[in-house]
PDB file of C-alpha atoms in Angstrom:
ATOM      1  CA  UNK T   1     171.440  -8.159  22.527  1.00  0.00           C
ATOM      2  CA  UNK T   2     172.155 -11.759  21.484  1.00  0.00           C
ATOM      3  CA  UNK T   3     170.805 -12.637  25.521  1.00  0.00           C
ATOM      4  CA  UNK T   4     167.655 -11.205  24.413  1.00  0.00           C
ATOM      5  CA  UNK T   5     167.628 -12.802  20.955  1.00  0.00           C
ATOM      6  CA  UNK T   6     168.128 -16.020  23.123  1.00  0.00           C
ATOM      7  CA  UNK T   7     165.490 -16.044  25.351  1.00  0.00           C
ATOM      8  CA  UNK T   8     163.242 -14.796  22.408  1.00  0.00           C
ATOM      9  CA  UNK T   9     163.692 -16.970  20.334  1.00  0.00           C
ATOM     10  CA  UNK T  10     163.129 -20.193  23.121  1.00  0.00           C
ATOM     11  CA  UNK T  11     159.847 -18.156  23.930  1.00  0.00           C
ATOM     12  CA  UNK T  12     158.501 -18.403  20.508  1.00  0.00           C
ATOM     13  CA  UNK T  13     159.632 -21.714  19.506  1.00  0.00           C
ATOM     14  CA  UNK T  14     157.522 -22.879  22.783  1.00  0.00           C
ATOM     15  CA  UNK T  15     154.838 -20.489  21.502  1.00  0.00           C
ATOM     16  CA  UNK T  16     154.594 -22.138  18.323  1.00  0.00           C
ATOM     17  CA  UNK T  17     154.827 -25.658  19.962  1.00  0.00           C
ATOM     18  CA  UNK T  18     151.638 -24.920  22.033  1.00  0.00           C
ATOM     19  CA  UNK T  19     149.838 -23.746  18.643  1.00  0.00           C
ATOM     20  CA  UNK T  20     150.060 -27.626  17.614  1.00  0.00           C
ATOM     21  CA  UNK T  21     148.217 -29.965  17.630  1.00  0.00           C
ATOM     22  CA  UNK T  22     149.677 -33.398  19.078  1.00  0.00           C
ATOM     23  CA  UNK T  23     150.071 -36.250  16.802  1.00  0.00           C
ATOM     24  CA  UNK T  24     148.399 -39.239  17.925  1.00  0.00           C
ATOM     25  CA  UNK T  25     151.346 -41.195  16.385  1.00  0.00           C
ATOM     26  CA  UNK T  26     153.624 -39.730  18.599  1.00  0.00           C
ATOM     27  CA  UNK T  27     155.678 -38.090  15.567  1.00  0.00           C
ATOM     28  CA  UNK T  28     155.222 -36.085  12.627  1.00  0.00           C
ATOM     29  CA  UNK T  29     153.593 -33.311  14.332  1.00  0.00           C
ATOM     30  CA  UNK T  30     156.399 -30.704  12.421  1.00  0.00           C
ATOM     31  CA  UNK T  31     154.547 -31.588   9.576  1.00  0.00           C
ATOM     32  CA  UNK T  32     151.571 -29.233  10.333  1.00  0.00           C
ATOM     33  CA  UNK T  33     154.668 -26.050  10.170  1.00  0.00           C
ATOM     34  CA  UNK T  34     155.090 -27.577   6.725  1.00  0.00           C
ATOM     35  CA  UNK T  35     157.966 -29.454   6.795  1.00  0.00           C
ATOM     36  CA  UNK T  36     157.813 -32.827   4.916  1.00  0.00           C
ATOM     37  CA  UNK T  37     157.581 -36.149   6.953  1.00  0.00           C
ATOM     38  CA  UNK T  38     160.821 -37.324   8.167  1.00  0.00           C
ATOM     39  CA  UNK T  39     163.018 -38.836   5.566  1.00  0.00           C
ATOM     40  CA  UNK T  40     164.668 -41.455   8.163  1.00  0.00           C
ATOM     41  CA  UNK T  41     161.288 -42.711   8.096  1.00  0.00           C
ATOM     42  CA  UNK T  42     160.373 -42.726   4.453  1.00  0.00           C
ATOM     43  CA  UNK T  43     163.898 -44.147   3.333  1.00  0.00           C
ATOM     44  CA  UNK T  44     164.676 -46.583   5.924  1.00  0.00           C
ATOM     45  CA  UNK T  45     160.870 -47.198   7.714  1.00  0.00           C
ATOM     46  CA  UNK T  46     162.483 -46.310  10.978  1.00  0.00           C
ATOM     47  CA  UNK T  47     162.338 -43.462  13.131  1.00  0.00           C
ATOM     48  CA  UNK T  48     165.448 -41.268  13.672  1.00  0.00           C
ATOM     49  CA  UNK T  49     166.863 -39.979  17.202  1.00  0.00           C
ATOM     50  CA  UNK T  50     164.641 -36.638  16.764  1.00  0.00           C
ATOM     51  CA  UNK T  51     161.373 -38.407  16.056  1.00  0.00           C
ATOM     52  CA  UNK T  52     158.829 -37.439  18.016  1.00  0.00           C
ATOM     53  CA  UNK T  53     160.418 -34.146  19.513  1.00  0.00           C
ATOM     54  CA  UNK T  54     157.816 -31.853  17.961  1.00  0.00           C
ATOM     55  CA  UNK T  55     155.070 -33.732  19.385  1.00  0.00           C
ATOM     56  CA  UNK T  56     157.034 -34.291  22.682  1.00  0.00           C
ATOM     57  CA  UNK T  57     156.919 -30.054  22.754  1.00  0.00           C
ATOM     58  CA  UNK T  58     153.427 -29.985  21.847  1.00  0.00           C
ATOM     59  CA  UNK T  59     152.571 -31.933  24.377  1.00  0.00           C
ATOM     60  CA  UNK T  60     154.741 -30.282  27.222  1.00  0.00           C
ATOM     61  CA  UNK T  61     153.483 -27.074  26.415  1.00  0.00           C
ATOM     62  CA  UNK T  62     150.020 -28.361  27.008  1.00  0.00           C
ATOM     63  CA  UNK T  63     150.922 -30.027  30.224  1.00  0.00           C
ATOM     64  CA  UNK T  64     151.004 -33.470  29.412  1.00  0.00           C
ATOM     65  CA  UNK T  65     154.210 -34.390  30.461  1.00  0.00           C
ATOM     66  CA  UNK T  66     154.062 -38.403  30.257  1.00  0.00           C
ATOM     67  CA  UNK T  67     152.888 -37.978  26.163  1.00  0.00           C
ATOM     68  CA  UNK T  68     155.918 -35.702  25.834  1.00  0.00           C
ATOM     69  CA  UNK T  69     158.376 -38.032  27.541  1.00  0.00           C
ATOM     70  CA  UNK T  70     156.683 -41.056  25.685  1.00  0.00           C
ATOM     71  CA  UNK T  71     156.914 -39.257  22.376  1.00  0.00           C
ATOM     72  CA  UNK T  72     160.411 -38.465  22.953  1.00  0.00           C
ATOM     73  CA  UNK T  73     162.279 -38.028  26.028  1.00  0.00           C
ATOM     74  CA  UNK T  74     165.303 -36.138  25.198  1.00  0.00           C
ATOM     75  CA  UNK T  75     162.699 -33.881  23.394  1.00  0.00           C
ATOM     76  CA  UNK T  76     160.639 -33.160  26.956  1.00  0.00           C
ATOM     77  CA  UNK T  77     163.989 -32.232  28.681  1.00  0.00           C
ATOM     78  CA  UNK T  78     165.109 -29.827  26.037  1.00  0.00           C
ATOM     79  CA  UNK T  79     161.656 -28.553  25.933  1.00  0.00           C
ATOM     80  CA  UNK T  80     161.947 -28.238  30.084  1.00  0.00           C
ATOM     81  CA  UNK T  81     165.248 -26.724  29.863  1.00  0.00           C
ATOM     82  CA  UNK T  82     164.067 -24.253  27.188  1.00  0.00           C
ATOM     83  CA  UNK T  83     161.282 -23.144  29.476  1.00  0.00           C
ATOM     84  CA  UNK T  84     163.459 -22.654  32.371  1.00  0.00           C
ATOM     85  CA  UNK T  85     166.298 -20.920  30.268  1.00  0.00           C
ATOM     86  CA  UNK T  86     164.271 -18.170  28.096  1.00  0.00           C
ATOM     87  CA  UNK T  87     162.639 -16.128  30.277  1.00  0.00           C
ATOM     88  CA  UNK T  88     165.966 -16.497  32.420  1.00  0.00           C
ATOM     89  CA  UNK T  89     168.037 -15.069  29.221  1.00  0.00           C
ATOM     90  CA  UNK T  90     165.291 -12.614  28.108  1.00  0.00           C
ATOM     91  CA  UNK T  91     165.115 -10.623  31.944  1.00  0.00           C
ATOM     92  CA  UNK T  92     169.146 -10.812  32.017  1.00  0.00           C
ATOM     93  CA  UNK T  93     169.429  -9.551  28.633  1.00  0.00           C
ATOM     94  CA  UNK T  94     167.411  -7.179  29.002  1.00  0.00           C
ATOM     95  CA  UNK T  95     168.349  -6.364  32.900  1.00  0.00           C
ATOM     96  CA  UNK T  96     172.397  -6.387  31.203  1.00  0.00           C
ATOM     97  CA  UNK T  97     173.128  -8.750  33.604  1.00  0.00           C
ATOM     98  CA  UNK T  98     172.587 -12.128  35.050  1.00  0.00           C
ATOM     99  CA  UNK T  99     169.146 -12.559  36.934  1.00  0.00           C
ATOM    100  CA  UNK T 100     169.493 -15.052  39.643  1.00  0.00           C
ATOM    101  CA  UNK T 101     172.674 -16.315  38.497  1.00  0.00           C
ATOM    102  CA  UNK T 102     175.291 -16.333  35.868  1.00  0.00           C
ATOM    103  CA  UNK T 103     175.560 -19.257  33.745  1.00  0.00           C
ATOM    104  CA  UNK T 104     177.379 -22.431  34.883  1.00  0.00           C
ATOM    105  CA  UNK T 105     178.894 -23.483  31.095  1.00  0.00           C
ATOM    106  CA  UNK T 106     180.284 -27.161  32.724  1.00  0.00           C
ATOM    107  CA  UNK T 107     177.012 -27.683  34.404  1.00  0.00           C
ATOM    108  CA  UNK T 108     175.030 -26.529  30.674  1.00  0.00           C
ATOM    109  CA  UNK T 109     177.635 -29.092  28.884  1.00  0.00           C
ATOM    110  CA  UNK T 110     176.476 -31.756  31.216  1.00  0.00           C
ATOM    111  CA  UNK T 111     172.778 -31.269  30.933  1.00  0.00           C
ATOM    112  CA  UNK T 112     173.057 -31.289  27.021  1.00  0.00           C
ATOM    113  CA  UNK T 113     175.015 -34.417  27.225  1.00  0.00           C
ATOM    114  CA  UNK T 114     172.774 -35.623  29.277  1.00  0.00           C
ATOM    115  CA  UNK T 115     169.924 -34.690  26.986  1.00  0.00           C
ATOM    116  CA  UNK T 116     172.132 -36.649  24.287  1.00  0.00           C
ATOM    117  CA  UNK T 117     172.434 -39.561  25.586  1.00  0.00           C
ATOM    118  CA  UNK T 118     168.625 -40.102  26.688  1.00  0.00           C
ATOM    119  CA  UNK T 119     167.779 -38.983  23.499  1.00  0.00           C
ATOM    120  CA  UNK T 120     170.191 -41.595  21.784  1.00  0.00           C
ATOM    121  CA  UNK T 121     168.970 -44.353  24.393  1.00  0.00           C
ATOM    122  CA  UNK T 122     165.300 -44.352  23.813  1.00  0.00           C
ATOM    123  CA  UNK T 123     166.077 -44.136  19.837  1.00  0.00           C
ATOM    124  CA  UNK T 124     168.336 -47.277  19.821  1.00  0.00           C
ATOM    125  CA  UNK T 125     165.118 -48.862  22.403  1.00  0.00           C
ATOM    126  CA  UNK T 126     162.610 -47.875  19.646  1.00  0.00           C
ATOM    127  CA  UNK T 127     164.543 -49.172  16.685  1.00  0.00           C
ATOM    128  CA  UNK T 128     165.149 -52.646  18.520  1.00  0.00           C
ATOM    129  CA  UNK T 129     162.147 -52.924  20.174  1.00  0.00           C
ATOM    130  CA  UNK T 130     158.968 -50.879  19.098  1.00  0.00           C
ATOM    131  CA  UNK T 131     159.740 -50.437  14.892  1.00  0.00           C
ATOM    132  CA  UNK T 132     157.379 -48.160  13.534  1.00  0.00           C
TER     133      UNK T 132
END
């Protein structure tokens, strides 16, 4: 049952991501789900590591994939990943048991690191070179 919840639960957040609209800025697109704006920005008038990844799905789920890795990078692969795990979770879950394969859990620590450390890489870029 969790499976299912899983794979659900990617499905709709990529659902909801396609119901946006991009920002132009290339953040601050969570604001339309009614979330304030991001208080990294409003205290310290720079963006945080997770800036951007809202648009970045918006974007991906639209098909632009070079706004989505400019908005934020680590964003577009967790977005990617999240496409290519939920259906994946949702048919095993509901199959009770693993379609195609069962899950690596080194190789799914590795990605997320991975994910991580671009993520962390393009914020410490944008704070030292492109400051909002």
């Amino acid at each position: 049952m969790l499976i299912i919840a899983g794979g659900a639960v990617g499905i709709f957040l990529l659902w909801t991501a396609f119901c946006l609209s991009p920002s132009e800025k290339g953040f601050g697109t969570h604001q339309q789900l009614g979330f304030p704006p991001c208080t990294v920005v409003e205290f310290f008038n720079m963006p945080c590591p997770s800036c951007g990844m809202t648009t970045s799905w918006a974007y991906l789920t639209k098909g632009n994939l070079t706004a989505a890795f400019r908005s934020n990078a680590g964003g577009a692969f967790l977005g990617i990943a999240t496409f290519l795990l939920s259906p994946w979770l949702l048919v095993s879950g509901l199959k009770g048991t693993w379609w195609i394969a069962a899950p690596d859990m080194v190789a799914g620590f590795y990605i997320l690191l991975g994910i991580t450390i671009v993520t962390v890489v393009q914020w410490v870029i944008w704070i030292n070179f492109f400051p909002i």
